[in-house]
Short mmCIF file of C-alpha atoms and ligand atoms in Angstrom, two decimals:
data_model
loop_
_atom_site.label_atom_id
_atom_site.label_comp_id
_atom_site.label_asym_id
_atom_site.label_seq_id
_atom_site.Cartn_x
_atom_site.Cartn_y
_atom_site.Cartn_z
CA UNK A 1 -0.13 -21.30 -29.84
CA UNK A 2 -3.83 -21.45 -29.27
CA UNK A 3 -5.82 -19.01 -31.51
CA UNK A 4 -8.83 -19.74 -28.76
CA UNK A 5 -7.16 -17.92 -26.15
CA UNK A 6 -6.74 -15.05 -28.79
CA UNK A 7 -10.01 -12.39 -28.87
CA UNK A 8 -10.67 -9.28 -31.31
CA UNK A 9 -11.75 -6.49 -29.17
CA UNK A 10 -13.62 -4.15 -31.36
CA UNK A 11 -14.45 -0.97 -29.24
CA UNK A 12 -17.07 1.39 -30.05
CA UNK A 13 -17.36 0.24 -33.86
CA UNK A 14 -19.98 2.34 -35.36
CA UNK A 15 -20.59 0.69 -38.72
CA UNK A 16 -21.97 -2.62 -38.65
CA UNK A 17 -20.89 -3.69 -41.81
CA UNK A 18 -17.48 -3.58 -40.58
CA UNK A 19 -18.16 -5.85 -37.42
CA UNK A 20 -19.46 -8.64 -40.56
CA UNK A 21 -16.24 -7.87 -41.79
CA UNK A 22 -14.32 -8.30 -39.16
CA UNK A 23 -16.23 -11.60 -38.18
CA UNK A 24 -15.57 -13.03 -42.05
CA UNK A 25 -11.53 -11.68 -41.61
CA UNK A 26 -11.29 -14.24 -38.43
CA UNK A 27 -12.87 -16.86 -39.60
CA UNK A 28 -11.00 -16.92 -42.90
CA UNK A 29 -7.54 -17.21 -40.43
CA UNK A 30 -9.34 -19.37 -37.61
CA UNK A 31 -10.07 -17.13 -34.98
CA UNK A 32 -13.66 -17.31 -33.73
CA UNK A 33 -13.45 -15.15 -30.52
CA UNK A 34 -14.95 -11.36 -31.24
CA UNK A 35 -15.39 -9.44 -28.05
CA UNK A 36 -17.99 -5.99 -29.00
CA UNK A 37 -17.67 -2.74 -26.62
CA UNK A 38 -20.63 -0.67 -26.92
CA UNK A 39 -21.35 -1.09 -30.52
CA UNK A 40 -23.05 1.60 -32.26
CA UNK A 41 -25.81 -0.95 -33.96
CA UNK A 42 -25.97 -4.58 -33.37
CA UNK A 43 -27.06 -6.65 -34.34
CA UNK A 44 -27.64 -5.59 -37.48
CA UNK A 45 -28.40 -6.95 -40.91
CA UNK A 46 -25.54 -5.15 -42.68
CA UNK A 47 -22.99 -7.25 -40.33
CA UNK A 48 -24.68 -10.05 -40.83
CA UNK A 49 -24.41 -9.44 -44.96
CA UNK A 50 -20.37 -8.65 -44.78
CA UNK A 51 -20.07 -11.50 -42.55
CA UNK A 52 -21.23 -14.00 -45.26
CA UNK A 53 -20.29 -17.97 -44.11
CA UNK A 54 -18.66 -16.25 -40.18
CA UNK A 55 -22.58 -15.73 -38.95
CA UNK A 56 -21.28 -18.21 -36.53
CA UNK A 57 -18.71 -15.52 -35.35
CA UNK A 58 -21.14 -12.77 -35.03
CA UNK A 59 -23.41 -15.43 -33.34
CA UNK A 60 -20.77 -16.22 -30.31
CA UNK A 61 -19.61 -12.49 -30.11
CA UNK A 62 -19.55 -11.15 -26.42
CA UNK A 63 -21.36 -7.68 -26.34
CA UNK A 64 -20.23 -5.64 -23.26
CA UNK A 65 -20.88 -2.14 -22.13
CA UNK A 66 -17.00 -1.05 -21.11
CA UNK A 67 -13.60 -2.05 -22.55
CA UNK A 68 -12.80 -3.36 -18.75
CA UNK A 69 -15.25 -5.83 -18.75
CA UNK A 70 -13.95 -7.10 -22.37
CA UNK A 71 -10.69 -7.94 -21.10
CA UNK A 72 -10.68 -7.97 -17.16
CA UNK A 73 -9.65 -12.02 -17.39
CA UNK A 74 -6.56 -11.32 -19.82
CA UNK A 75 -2.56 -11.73 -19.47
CA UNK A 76 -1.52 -9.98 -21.82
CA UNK A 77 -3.11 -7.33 -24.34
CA UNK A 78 -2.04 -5.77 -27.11
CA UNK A 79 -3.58 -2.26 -28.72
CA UNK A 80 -3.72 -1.63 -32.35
CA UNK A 81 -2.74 2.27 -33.68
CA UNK A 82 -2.37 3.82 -36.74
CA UNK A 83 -0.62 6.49 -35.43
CA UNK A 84 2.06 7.69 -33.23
CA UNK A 85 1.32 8.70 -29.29
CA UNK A 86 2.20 11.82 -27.13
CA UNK A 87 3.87 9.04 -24.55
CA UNK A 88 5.24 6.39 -26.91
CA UNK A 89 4.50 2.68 -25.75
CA UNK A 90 6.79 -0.50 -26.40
CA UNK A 91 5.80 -0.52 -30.63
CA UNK A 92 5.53 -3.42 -33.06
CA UNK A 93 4.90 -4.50 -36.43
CA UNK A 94 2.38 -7.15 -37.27
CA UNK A 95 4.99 -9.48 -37.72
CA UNK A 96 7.08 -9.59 -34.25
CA UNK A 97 3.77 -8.69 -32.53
CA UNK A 98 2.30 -11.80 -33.68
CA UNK A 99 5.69 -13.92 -32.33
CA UNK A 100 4.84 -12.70 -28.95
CA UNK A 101 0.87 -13.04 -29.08
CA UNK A 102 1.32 -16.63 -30.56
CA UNK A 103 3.72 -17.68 -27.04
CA UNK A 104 1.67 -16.03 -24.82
CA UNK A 105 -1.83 -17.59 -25.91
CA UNK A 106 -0.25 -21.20 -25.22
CA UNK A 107 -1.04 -20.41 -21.69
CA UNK A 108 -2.23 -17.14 -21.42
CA UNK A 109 -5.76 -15.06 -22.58
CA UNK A 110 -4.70 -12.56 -25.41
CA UNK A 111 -6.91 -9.57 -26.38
CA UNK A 112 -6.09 -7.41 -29.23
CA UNK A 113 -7.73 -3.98 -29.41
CA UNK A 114 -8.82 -2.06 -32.51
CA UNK A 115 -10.57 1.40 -32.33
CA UNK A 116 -13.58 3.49 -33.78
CA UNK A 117 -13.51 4.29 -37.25
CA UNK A 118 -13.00 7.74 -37.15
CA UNK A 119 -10.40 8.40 -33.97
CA UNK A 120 -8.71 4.83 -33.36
CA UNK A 121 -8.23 4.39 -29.54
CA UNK A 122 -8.05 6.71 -26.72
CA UNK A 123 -4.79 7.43 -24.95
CA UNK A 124 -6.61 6.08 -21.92
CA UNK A 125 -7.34 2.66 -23.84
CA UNK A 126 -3.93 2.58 -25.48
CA UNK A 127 -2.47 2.74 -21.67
CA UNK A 128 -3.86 -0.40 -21.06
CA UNK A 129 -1.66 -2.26 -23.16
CA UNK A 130 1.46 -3.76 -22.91
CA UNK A 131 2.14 -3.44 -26.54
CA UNK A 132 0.84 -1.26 -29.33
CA UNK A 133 0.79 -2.91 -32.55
CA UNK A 134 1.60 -0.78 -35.86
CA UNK A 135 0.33 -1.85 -39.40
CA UNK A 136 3.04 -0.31 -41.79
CA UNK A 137 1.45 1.52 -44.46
CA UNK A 138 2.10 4.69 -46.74
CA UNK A 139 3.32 7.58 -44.89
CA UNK A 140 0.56 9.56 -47.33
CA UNK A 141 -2.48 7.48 -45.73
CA UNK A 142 -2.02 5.37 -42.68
CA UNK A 143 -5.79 4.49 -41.36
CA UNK A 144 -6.48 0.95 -43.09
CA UNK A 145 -10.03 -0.26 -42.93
CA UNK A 146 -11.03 -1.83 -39.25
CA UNK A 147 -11.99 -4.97 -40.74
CA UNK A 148 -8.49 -4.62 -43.08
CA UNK A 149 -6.52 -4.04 -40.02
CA UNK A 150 -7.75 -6.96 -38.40
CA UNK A 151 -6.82 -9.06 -41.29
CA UNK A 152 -3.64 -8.17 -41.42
CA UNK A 153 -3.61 -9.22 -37.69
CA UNK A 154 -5.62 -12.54 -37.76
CA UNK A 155 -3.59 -13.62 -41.05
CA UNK A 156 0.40 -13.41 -39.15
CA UNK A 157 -0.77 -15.04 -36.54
CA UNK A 158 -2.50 -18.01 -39.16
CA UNK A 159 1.24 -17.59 -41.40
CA UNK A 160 2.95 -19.15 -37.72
CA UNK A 161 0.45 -21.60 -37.01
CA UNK A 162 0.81 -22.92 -40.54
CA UNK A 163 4.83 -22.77 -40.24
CA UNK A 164 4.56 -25.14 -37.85
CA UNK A 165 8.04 -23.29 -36.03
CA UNK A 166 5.80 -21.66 -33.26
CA UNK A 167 8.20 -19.55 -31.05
CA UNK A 168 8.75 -21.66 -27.62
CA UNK A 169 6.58 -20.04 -25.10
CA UNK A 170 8.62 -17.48 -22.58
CA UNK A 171 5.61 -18.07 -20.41
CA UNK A 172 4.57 -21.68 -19.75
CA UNK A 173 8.36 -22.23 -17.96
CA UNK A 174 7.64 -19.21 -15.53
CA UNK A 175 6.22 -20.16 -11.94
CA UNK A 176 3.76 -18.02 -11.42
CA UNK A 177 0.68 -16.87 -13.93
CA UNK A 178 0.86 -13.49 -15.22
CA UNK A 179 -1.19 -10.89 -13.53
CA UNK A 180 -4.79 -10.24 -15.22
CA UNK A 181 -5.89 -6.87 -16.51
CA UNK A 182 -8.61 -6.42 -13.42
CA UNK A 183 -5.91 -7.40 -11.20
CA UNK A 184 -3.32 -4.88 -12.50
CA UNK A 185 -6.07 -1.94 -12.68
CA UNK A 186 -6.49 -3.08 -8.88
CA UNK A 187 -3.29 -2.44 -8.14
CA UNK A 188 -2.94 0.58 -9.98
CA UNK A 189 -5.31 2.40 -7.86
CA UNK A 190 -3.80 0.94 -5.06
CA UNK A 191 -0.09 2.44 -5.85
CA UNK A 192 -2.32 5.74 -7.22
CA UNK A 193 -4.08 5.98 -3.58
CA UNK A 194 -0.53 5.29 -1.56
CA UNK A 195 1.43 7.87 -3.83
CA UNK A 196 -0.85 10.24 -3.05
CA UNK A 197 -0.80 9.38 0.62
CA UNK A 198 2.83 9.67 0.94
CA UNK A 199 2.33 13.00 -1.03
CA UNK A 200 4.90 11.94 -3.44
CA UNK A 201 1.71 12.59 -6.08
CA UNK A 202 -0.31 15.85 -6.15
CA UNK A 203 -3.85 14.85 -7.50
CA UNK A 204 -4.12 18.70 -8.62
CA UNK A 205 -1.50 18.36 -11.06
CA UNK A 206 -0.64 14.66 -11.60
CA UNK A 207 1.43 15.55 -14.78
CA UNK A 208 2.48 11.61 -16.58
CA UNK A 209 3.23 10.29 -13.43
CA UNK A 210 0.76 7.44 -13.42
CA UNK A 211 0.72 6.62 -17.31
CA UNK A 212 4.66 6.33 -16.62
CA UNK A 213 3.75 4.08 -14.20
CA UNK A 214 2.06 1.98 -15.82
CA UNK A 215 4.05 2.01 -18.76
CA UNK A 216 6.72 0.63 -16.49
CA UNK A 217 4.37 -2.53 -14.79
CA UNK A 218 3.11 -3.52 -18.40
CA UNK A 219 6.64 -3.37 -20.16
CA UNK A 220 7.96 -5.96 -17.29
CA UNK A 221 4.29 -7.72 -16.73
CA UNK A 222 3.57 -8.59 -13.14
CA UNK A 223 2.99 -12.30 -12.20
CA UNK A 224 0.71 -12.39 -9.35
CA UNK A 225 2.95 -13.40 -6.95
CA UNK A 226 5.18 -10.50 -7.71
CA UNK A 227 1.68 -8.32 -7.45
CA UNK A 228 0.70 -9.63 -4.00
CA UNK A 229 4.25 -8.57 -2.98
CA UNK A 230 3.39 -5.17 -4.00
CA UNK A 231 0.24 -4.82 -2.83
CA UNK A 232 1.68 -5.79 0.14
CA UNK A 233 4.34 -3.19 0.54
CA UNK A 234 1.63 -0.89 -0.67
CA UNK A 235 -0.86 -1.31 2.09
CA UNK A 236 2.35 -1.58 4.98
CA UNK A 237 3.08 1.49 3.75
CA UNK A 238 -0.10 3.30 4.09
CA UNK A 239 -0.14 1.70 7.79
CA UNK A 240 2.95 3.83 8.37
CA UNK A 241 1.38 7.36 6.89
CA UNK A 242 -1.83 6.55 9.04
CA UNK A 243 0.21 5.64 11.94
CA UNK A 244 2.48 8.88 11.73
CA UNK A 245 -0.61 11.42 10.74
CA UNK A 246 -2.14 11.59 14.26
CA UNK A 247 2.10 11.97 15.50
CA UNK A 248 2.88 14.60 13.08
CA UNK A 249 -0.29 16.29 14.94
CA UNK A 250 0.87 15.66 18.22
CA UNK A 251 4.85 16.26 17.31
CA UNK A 252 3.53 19.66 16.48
CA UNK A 253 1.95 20.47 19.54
CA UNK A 254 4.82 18.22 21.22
CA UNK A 255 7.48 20.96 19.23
CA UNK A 256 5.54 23.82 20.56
CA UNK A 257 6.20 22.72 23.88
CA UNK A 258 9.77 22.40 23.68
CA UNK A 259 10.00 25.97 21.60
CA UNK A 260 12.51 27.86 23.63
CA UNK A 261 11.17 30.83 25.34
CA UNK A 262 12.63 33.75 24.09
CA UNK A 263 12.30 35.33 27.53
N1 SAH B 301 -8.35 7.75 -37.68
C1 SAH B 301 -7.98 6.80 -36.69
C2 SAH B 301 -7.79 5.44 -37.30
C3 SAH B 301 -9.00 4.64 -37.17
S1 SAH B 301 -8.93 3.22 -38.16
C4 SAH B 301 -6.71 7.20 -36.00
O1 SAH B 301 -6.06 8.10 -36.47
O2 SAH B 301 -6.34 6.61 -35.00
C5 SAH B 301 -9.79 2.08 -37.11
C6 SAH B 301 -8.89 1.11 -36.38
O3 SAH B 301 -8.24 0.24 -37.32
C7 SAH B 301 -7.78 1.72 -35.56
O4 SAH B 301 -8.22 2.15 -34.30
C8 SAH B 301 -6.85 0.52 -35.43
O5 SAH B 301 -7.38 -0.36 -34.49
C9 SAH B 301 -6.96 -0.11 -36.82
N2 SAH B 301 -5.94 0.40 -37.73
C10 SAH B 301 -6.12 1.14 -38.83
N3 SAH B 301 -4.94 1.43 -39.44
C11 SAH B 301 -3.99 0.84 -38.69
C12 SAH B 301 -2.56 0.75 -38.78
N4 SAH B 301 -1.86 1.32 -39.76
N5 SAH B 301 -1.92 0.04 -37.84
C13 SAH B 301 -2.57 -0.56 -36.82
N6 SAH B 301 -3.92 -0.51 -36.69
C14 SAH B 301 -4.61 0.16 -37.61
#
């Protein structure tokens, strides 16, 4: 395990005292890597004053204008929810979602996610996980605190570093690095583009097909060899529809030709 290949990706926070508390939670655990998307205010004094002895934290944090940008470079990402979603993901407590952030961040770049105060993460954002990560509360009240939440997070992940029994990494064996976010996103447009193409999707009324999709690709995870193999079937196949549109045109005319005459 490597807690410096493990970020916080806070997106959209709008309270700044809750960034100083999230800053404070990771340094209290040893994390030190706080990715901001689009914060409402910072910096700001009140972060700075939750933070206490983590200024450090708040000093280092990466400030970026989209979620993308936060975690184009990562292997494997994990989205935080306190809630139940229409299309449920792969779902896991702190706990066992901890197990499987601690192997992959031996070789790997981790990002959890955690969402605005007031409406969590978007479907969108939650979609590009390949895990959602459920806090267990209360049935009566289940929104903790961001900076709470994050705790809970940064302090399993500090419980198996101190165990010293670190789950052997699934990942550092394999022969092939796993695919990055910007890479997958990449080829998801790619598949998006060819599915229309072969007409098999109807961009008027797309229905779940892509979110399936990628529910699919980010339950398995793509290395990138496996993802240049794709790619490549992907853009053979779109040779094929291009090759057979201006056909289909002539076979028409070609068809009209051989129409029997009725007379
Ligand atoms: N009202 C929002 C919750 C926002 S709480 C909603 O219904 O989605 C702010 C953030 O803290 C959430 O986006 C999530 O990242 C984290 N969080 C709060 N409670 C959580 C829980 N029980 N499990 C996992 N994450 C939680």
């Amino acid at each position: 395990m490597n807690l410096d290949n493990i970020r916080i990706v806070l997106v959209n926070t709008s309270h700044p005292g809750n960034i100083g508390g999230v800053a404070r939670a990771m340094k209290n655990m040893g994390l030190s890597r706080l990715y901001l998307v689009a914060p409402r205010q910072f910096p700001d004094e009140q972060a700075s004053w939750r933070a206490a002895s983590a200024g450090d934290v708040l000093d280092a944090a990466v400030v970026t204008a989209t979620l993308d940008e936060a975690i184009a470079d990562c292997q494997f990402v994990v989205g935080t929810s306190a809630r139940g979603r229409r299309i449920p993901w792969p779902l896991q407590d702190p706990r066992s979602c901890a197990r499987r952030m601690a192997s992959a961040s031996a070789t790997e770049q981790v990002a959890v996610l955690f969402g605005r105060e007031d409406r969590g993460l978007t479907n969108e954002e939650l979609q590009l996980c390949n895990l959602h990560l459920n806090i267990p509360t209360s049935a009566d009240y289940s929104s903790l605190n961001l900076a709470m939440a994050v705790q809970v997070v940064c302090y399993e992940l500090r419980m198996l570093l101190d165990a010293g029994q670190l789950p052997a990494s699934e990942d550092d064996e394999w022969d092939a690095p796993f695919a990055t976010r910007d890479n997958m996103e990449r080829f998801y447009q790619h598949l998006e583009q060819t599915l229309v193409d072969v007409e098999f999707l109807d961009p008027a009324a797309p229905r779940q097909l892509m979110t399936r999709l990628r529910r699919l690709y980010s339950r398995v995870r793509l290395d990138e060899m496996e993802l240049n193999i794709l790619r490549g079937i992907l853009t053979e196949t779109q040779k094929w529809v291009r090759k057979a549109q201006p056909q289909d045109v002539s076979g028409a005319s070609g068809a009209e030709d051989y129409t029997p005459k009725t007379k």
